[in-house]
Coordinates of C-alpha atoms and ligand atoms in Angstrom, one line a residue:
X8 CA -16.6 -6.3 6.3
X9 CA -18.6 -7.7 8.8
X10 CA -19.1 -11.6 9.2
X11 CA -22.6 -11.3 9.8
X12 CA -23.6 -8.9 7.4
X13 CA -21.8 -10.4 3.7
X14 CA -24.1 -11.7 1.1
X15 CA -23.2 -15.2 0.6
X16 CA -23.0 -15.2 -3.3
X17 CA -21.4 -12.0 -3.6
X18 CA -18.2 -13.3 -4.7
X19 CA -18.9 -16.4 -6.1
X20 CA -19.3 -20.2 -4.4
X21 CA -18.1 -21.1 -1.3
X22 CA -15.8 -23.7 0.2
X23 CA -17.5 -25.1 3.3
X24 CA -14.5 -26.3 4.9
X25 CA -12.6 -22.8 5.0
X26 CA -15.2 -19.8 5.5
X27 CA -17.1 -17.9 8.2
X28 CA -20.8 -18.2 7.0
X29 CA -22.5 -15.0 6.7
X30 CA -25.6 -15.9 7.5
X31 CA -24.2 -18.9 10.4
X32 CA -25.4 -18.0 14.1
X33 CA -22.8 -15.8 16.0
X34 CA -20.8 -18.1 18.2
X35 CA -21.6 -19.6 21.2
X36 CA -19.5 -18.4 23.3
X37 CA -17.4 -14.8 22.1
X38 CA -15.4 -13.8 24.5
X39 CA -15.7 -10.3 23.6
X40 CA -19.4 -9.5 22.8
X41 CA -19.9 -6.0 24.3
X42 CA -17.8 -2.7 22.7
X43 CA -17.3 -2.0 26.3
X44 CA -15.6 -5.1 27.2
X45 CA -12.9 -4.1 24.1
X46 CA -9.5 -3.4 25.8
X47 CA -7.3 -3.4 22.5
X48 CA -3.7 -2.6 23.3
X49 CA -0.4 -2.7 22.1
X50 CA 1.5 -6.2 23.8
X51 CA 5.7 -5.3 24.6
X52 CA 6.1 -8.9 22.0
X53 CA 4.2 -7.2 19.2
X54 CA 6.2 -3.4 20.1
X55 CA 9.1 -5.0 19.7
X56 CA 8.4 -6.7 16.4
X57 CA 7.2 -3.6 15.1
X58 CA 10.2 -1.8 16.2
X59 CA 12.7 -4.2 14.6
X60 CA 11.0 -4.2 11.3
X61 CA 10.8 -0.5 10.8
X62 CA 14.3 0.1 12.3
X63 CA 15.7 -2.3 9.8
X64 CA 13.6 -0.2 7.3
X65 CA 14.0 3.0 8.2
X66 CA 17.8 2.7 9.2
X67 CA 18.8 2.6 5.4
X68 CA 16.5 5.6 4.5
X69 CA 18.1 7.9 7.5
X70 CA 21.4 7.4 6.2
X71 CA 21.2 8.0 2.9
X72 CA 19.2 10.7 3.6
X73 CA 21.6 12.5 6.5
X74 CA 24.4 11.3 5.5
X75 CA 25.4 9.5 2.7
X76 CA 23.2 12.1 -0.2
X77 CA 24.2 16.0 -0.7
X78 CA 20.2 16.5 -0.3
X79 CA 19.1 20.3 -1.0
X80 CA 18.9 22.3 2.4
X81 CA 15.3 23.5 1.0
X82 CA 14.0 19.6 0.0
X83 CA 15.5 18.4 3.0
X84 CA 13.6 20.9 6.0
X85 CA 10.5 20.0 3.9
X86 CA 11.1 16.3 4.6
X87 CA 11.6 16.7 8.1
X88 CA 9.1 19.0 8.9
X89 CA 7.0 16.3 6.8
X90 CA 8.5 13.7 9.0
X91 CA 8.0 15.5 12.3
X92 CA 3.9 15.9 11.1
X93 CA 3.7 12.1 10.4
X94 CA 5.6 11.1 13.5
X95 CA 2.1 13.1 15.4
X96 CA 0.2 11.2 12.8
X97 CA 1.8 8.0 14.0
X98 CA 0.6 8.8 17.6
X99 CA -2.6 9.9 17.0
X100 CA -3.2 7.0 14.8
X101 CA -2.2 4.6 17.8
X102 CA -4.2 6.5 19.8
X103 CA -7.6 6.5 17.9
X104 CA -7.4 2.5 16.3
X105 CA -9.2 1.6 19.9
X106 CA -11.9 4.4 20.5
X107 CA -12.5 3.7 17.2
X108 CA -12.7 -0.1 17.5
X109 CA -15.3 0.3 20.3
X110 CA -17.6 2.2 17.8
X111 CA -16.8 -0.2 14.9
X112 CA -17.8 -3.4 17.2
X113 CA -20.7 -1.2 18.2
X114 CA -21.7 -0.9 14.7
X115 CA -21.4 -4.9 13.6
X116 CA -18.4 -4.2 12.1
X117 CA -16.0 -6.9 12.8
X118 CA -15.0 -10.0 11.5
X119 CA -13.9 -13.3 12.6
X120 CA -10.0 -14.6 12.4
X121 CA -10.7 -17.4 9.8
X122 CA -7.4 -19.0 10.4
X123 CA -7.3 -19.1 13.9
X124 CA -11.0 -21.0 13.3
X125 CA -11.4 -23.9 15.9
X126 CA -9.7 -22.3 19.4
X127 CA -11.0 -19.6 21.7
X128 CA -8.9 -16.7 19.5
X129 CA -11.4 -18.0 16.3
X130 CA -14.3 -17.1 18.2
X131 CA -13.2 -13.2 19.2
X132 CA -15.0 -10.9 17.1
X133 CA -12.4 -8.6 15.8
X134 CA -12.9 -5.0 15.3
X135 CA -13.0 -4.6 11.3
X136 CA -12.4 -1.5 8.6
X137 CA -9.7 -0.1 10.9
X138 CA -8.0 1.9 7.8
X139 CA -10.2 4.2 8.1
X140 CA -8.4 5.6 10.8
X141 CA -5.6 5.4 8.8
X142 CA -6.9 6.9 6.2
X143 CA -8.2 10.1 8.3
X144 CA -5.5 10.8 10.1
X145 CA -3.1 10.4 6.8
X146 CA -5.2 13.3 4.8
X147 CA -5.0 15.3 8.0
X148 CA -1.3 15.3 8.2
X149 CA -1.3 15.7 4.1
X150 CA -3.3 18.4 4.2
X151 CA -1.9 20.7 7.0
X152 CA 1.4 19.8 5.2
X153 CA 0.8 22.1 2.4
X154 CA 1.1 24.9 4.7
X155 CA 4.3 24.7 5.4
X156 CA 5.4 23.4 2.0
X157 CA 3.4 25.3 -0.7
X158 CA 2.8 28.9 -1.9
X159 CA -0.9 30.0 -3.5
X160 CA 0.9 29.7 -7.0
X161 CA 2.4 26.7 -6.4
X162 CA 2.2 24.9 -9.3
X163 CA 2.6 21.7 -7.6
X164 CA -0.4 22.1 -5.4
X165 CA -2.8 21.3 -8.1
X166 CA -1.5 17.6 -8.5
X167 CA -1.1 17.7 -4.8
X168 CA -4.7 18.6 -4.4
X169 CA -5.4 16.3 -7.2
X170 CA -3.7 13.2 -5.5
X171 CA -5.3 14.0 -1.9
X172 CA -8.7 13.9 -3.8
X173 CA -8.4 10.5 -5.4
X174 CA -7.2 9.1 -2.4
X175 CA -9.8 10.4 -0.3
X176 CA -12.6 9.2 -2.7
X177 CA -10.8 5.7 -3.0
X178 CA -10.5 5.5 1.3
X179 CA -14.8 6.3 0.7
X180 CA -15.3 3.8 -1.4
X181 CA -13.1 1.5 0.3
X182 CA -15.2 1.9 3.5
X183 CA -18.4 1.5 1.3
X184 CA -17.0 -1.3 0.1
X185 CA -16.8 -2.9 3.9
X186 CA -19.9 -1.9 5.3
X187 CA -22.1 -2.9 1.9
X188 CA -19.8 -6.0 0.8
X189 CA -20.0 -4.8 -3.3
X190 CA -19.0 -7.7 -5.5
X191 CA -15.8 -8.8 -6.8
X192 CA -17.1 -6.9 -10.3
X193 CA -18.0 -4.0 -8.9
X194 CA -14.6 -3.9 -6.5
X195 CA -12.6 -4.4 -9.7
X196 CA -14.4 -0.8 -11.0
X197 CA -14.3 1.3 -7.9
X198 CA -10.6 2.8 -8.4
X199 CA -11.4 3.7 -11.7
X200 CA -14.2 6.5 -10.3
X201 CA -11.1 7.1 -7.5
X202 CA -9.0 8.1 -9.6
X203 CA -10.8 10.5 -11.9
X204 CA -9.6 13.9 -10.0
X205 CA -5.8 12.6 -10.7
X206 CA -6.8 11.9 -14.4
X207 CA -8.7 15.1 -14.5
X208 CA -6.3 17.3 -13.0
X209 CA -2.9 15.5 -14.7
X210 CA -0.9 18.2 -16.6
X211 CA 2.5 16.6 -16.8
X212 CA 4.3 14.6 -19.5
X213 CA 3.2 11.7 -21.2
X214 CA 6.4 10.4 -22.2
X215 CA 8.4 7.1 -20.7
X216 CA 12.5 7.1 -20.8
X217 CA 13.7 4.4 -22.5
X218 CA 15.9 2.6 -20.6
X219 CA 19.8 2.6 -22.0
X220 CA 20.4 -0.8 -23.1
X221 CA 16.8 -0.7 -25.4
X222 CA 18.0 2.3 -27.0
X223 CA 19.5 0.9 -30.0
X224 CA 16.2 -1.1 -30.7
X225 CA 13.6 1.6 -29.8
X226 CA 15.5 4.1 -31.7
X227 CA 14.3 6.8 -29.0
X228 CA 15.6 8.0 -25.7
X229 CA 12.0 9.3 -25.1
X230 CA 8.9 7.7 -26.4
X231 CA 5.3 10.1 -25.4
X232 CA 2.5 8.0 -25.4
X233 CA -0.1 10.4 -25.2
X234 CA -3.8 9.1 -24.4
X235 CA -2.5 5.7 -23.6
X236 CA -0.3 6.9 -20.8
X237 CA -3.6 8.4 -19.2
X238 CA -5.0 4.6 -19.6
X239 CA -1.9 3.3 -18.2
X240 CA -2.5 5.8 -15.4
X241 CA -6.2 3.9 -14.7
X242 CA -4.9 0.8 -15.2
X243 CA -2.1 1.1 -12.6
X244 CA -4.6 2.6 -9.7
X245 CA -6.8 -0.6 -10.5
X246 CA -3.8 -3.3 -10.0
X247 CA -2.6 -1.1 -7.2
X248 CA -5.8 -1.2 -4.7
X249 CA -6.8 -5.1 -6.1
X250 CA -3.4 -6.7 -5.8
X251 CA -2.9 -5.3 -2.4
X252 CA -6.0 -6.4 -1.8
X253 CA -6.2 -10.1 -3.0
X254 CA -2.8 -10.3 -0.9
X255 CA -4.2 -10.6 2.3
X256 CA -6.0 -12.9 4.8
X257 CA -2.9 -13.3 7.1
X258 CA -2.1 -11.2 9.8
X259 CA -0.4 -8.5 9.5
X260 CA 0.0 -9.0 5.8
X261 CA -2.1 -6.4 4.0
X262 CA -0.2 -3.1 6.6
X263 CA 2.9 -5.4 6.5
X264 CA 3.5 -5.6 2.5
X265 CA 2.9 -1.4 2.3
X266 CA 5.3 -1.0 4.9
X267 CA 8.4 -2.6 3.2
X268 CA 6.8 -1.1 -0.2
X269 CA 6.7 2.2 1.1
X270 CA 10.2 2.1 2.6
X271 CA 11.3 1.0 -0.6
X272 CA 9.7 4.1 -2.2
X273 CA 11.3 6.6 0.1
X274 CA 14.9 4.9 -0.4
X275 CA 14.2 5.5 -4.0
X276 CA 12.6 8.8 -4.4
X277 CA 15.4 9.9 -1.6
X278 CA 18.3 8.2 -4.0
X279 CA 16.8 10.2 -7.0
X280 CA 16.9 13.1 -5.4
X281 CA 20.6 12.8 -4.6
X282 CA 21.6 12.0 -7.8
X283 CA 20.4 15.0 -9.3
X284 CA 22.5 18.5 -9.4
X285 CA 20.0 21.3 -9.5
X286 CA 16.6 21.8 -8.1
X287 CA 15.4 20.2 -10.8
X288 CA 11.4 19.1 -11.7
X289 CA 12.9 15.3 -11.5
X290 CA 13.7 16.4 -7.9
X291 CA 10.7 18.2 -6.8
X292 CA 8.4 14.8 -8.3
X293 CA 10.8 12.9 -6.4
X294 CA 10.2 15.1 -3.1
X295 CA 6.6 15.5 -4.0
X296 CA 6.3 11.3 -3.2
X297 CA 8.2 11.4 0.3
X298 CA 6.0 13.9 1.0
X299 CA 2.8 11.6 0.8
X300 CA 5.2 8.3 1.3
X301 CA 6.0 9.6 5.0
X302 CA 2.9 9.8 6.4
X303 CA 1.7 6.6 5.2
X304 CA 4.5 4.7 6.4
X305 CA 4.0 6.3 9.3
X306 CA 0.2 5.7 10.3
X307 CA 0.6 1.9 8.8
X308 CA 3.0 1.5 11.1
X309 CA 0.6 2.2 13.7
X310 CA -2.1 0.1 12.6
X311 CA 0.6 -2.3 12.5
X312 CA 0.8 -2.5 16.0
X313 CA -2.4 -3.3 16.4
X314 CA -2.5 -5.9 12.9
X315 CA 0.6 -7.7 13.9
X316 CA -0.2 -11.5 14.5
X317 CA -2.3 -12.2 16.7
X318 CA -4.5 -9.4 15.2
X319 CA -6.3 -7.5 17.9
X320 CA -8.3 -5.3 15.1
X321 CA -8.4 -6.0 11.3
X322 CA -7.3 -3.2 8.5
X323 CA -10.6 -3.6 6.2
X324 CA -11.0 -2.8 2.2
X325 CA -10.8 0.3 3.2
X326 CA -7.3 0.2 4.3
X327 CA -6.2 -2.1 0.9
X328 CA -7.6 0.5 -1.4
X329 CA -6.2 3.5 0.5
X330 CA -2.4 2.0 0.5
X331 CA -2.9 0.7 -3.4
X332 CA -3.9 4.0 -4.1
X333 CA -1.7 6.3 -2.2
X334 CA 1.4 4.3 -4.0
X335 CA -0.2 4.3 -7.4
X336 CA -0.9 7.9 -7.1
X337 CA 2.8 9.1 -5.9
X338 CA 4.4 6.9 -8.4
X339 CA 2.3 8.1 -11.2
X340 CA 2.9 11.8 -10.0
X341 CA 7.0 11.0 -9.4
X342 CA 7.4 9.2 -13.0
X343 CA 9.0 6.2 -11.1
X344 CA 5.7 3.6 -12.0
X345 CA 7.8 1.4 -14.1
X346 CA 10.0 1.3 -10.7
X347 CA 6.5 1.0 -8.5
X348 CA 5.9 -2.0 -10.5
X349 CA 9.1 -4.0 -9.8
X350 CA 8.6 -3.0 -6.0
X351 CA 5.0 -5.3 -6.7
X352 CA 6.4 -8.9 -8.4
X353 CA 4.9 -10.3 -5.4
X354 CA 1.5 -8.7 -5.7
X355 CA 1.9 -9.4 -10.0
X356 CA 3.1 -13.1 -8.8
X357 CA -0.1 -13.4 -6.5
X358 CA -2.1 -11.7 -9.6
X359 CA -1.0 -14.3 -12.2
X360 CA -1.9 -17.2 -9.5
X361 CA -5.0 -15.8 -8.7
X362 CA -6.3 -15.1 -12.7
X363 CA -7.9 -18.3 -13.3
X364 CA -10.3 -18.5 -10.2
X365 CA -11.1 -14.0 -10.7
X366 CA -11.8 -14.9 -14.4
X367 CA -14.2 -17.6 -13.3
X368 CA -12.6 -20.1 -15.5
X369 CA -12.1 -22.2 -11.8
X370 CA -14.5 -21.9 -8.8
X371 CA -13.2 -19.1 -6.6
X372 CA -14.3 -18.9 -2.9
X373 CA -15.4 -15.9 -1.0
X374 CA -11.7 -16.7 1.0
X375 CA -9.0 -18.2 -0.8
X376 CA -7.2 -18.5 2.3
X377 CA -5.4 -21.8 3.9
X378 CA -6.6 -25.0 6.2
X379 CA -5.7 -23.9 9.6
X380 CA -5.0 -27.2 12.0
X381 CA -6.3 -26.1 15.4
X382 CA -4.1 -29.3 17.0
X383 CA -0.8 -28.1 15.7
X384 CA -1.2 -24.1 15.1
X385 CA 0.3 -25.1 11.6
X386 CA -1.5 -23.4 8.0
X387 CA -1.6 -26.1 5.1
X388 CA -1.7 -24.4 1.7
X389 CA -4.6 -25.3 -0.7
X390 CA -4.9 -25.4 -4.2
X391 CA -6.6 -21.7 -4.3
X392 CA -4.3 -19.6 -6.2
X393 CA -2.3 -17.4 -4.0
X394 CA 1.4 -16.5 -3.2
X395 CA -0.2 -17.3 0.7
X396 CA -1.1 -21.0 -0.6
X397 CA 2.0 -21.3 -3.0
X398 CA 4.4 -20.3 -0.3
X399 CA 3.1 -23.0 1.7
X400 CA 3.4 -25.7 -0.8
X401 CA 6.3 -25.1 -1.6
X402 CA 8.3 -24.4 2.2
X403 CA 5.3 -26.7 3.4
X404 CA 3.0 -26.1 6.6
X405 CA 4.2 -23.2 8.8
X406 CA 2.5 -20.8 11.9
X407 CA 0.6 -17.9 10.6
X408 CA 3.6 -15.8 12.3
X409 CA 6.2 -17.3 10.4
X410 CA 4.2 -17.2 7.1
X411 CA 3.5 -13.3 7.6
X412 CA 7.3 -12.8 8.1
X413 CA 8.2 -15.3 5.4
X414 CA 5.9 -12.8 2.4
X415 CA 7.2 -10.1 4.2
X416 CA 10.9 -11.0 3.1
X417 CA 9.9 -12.0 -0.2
X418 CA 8.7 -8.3 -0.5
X419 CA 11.6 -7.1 0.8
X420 CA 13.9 -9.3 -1.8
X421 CA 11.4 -7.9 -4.5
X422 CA 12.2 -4.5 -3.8
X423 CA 16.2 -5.1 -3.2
X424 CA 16.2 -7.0 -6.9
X425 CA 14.2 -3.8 -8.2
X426 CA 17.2 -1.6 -7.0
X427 CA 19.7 -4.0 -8.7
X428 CA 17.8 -3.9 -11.5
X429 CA 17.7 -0.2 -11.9
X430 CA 21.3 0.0 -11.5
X431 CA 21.9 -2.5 -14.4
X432 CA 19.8 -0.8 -16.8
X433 CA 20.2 2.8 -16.1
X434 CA 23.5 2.8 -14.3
X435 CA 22.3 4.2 -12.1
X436 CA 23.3 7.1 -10.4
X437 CA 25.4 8.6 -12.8
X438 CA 23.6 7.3 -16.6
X439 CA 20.3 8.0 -15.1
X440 CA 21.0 11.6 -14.2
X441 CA 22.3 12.0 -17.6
X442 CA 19.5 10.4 -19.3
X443 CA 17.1 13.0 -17.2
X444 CA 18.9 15.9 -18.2
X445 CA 18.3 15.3 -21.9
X446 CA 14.6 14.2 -20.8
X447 CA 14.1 17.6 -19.2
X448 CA 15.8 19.9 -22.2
X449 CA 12.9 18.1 -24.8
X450 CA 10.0 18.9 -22.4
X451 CA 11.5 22.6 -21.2
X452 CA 7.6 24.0 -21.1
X453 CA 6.9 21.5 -18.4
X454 CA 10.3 21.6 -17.0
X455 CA 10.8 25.5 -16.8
X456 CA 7.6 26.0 -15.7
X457 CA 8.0 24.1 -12.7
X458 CA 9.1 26.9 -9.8
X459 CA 12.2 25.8 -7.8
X460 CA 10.4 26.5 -4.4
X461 CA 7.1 23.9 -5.3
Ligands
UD1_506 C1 -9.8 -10.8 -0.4 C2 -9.5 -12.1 -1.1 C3 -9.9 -13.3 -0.2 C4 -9.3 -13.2 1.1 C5 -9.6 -11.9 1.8 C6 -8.8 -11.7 3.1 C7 -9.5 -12.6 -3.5 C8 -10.4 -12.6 -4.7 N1 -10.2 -12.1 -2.4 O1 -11.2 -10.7 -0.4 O2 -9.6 -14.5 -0.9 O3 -9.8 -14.2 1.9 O4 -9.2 -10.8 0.9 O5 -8.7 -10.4 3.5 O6 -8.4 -13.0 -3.5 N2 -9.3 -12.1 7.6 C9 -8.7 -13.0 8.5 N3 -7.4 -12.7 8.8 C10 -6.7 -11.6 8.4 C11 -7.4 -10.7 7.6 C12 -8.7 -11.0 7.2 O7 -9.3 -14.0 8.9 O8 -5.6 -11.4 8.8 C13 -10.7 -12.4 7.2 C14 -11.7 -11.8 8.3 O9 -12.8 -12.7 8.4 C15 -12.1 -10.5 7.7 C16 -12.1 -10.8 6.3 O10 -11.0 -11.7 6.0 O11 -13.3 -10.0 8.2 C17 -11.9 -9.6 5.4 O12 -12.1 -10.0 4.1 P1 -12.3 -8.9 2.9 O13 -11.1 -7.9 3.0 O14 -13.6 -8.3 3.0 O15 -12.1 -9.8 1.7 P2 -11.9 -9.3 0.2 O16 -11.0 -8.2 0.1 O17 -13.2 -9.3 -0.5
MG507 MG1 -9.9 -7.1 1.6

């Protein structure tokens, strides 16, 4: 949202030290004041970083899927065809993030780098609500996909629809959200209304497999939940958008995190669907996610460009609550949330930290983010209650850079434990497939009603 137009109590009292003042004069001297003056590029330092970190994430993902996994011919031309659609998304996304900063700055919508507060960077006013780019472009490479992927009777088209819709009404909100600057109360409610078309238009099971080893004490391989899965449902699009959310303030952080979450998704879903023998509906929900997965991973990694430290234009709310969403919604729609919700223990851990000063039961600041010491460059956590503070503490003062790549690799051990993890409890790849089977025989309506070609 825009420095200058916040409400200062919207989110609660404020720490003088640490915070742009809404209402403060603009700076003295902004180096960029005019949209026209707004040359936002791409530097070779910050290609290269982006480079690495999706080769290092994408590498594992290409080989299972080319050559390690006996992937259905079918599944796999959808995937690529997918993949060639968000690869254009990627390039119109880096094309359009600096017309569309021009109009943004135009607009008063930009924000100032709080931790770069005290040098010349500090004093740039930074293009703001950039996801909305994002967001566009990611719908319009969703929605042409269905041409090449679904028939008028496709069953699957409904939920596709249905996803597409939710995630389109969170990236509104989201962008409402920026330019009005709703309170913490009201942010908290806004993926609830999101995600009504999902809840509305969910036909599918409402059962959770009981993993092996809990068997023997559960008594049940499957246990339905009925209603209370459709409240889980809510509940997981909620700490979706706000955890991604509340993890944030650094740059690069908030594109950075979804990035290395949805690479782990698309390992995952791509694992699934190798382990499985026949075009089964556990395959097609599996293919279902890389389809929206792809895309997104692929237009965050343009924004990333742009994001990467030091941020030339800032991602917005509307960015947070389009990612959260777009995850919650492909894990809820590929029965992997339980999975999903391993890939975020650093999002939970930052939740946990962070539930003291959301209840109210400590003072929490409109930013809970870290001292920044102009002399030295160097962030010093403080006692707000973040993974961005506690990480600091604990490894002690480090560049904004370093603490970026630092959460990044905590995300990225997050998800590696998660695979482990899997492995242990379902055994996975061959107990898993096993346990699936029987899954599917119980629920044959929804599983033989599920064409092959969806
Ligand atoms: C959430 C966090 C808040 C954190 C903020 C940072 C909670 C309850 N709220 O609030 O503590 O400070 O995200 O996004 O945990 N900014 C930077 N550098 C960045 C990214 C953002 O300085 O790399 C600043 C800019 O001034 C930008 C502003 O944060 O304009 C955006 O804040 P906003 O996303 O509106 O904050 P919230 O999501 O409400
Ligand atoms: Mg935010």
């Amino acid at each position: 949202m825009t420095s200058r137009r916040r409400a200062p109590s919207a989110n609660g009292p404020k720490t003088p030290a640490r915070q742009i003042l809404p209402d403060s004069p603009p700076p003295q001297q902004s180096p960029l004041t005019s949209p026209e003056e707004l040359k936002i590029t791409v530097s070779s330092s910050k290609w290269l970083k982006v480079l690495s970190l999706s080769s290092l994430l994408l590498l594992p993902y290409a080989y299972l899927l080319f050559f390690h996994l006996k992937i259905d011919a079918e599944i796999k031309r959808s995937i690529l065809i997918n993949a060639a659609l968000s690869f254009a998304g990627f390039l119109f996304t880096l094309r359009l993030i600096p017309v569309a900063s021009r109009y943004v700055i135009r607009r008063n919508l930009f924000g100032f780098d709080i931790n770069k507060k005290g040098t010349p960077q500090g004093k740039i006013k930074v293009p703001e609500s950039l996801g909305i780019v994002v967001g566009i472009v990611f719908l319009v490479v969703a929605i042409l996909f269905q041409h090449f992927n679904f028939t008028s009777d496709s069953l699957w088209l409904v939920e596709y629809n249905a996803a597409l819709a939710s995630i389109c009404f969170m990236i509104l909100l989201g962008f409402v959200d920026d330019v009005l600057d709703v309170p913490w109360r009201v942010k908290l409610v806004l993926p609830f209304i999101a995600a009504l078309p999902l809840l509305m238009a969910y036909a599918g099971h409402t059962t959770v497999v009981i993993p092996k080893p809990l068997i023997p004490y559960v008594g049940l391989e499957v246990l339905d939940l009925g209603w209370i899965y459709k409240l889980y449902m809510v509940l997981l699009t909620v700490f979706c958008t706000n955890s991604i959310n509340i993890h944030a303030g650094i740059n690069g952080l908030e594109v950075g995190q979804t990035v290395v979450i949805a690479s782990a998704i698309l390992i995952h879903n791509v694992m699934q669907i190798g382990a499985a023998t026949d075009n089964s509906e556990n395959q097609q929900a599996h293919a279902f996610s890389i389809y929206l997965v792809q895309p997104l991973l692929a237009t965050s990694l343009a924004l990333l460009s742009y994001n990467w430290y030091p941020s030339s234009v800032f991602v917005g709310d509307t960015y947070t609550y389009f990612a959260g969403m777009t995850m919650a919604v492909v894990g809820i729609l590929g029965h992997y949330s339980e999975t999903l919700i391993i890939f975020f223990i650093p999002q939970v851990l930052n939740f946990i930290l962070s539930l003291p000063q959301l209840a109210k039961i400590i003072p929490c600041p409109r930013h809970r983010l870290p001292s920044f010491d102009p002399q030295t460059g160097l962030l010093t956590g403080t006692w707000d209650g973040t993974l961005v503070n506690f990480s600091l503490k604990f490894c002690g003062s480090m560049s904004e850079q370093s603490l970026c790549i630092f959460l990044l690799a905590l995300q990225a051990i997050a998800c590696g434990f998660c695979f482990l993890l899997r492995w242990l409890l379902a055994g996975w790849p061959k107990h898993f497939q096993i346990e699936y089977m029987k899954f599917s025989k119980d629920d044959e309506v929804v599983a033989s009603s599920i064409s092959p070609n969806t």
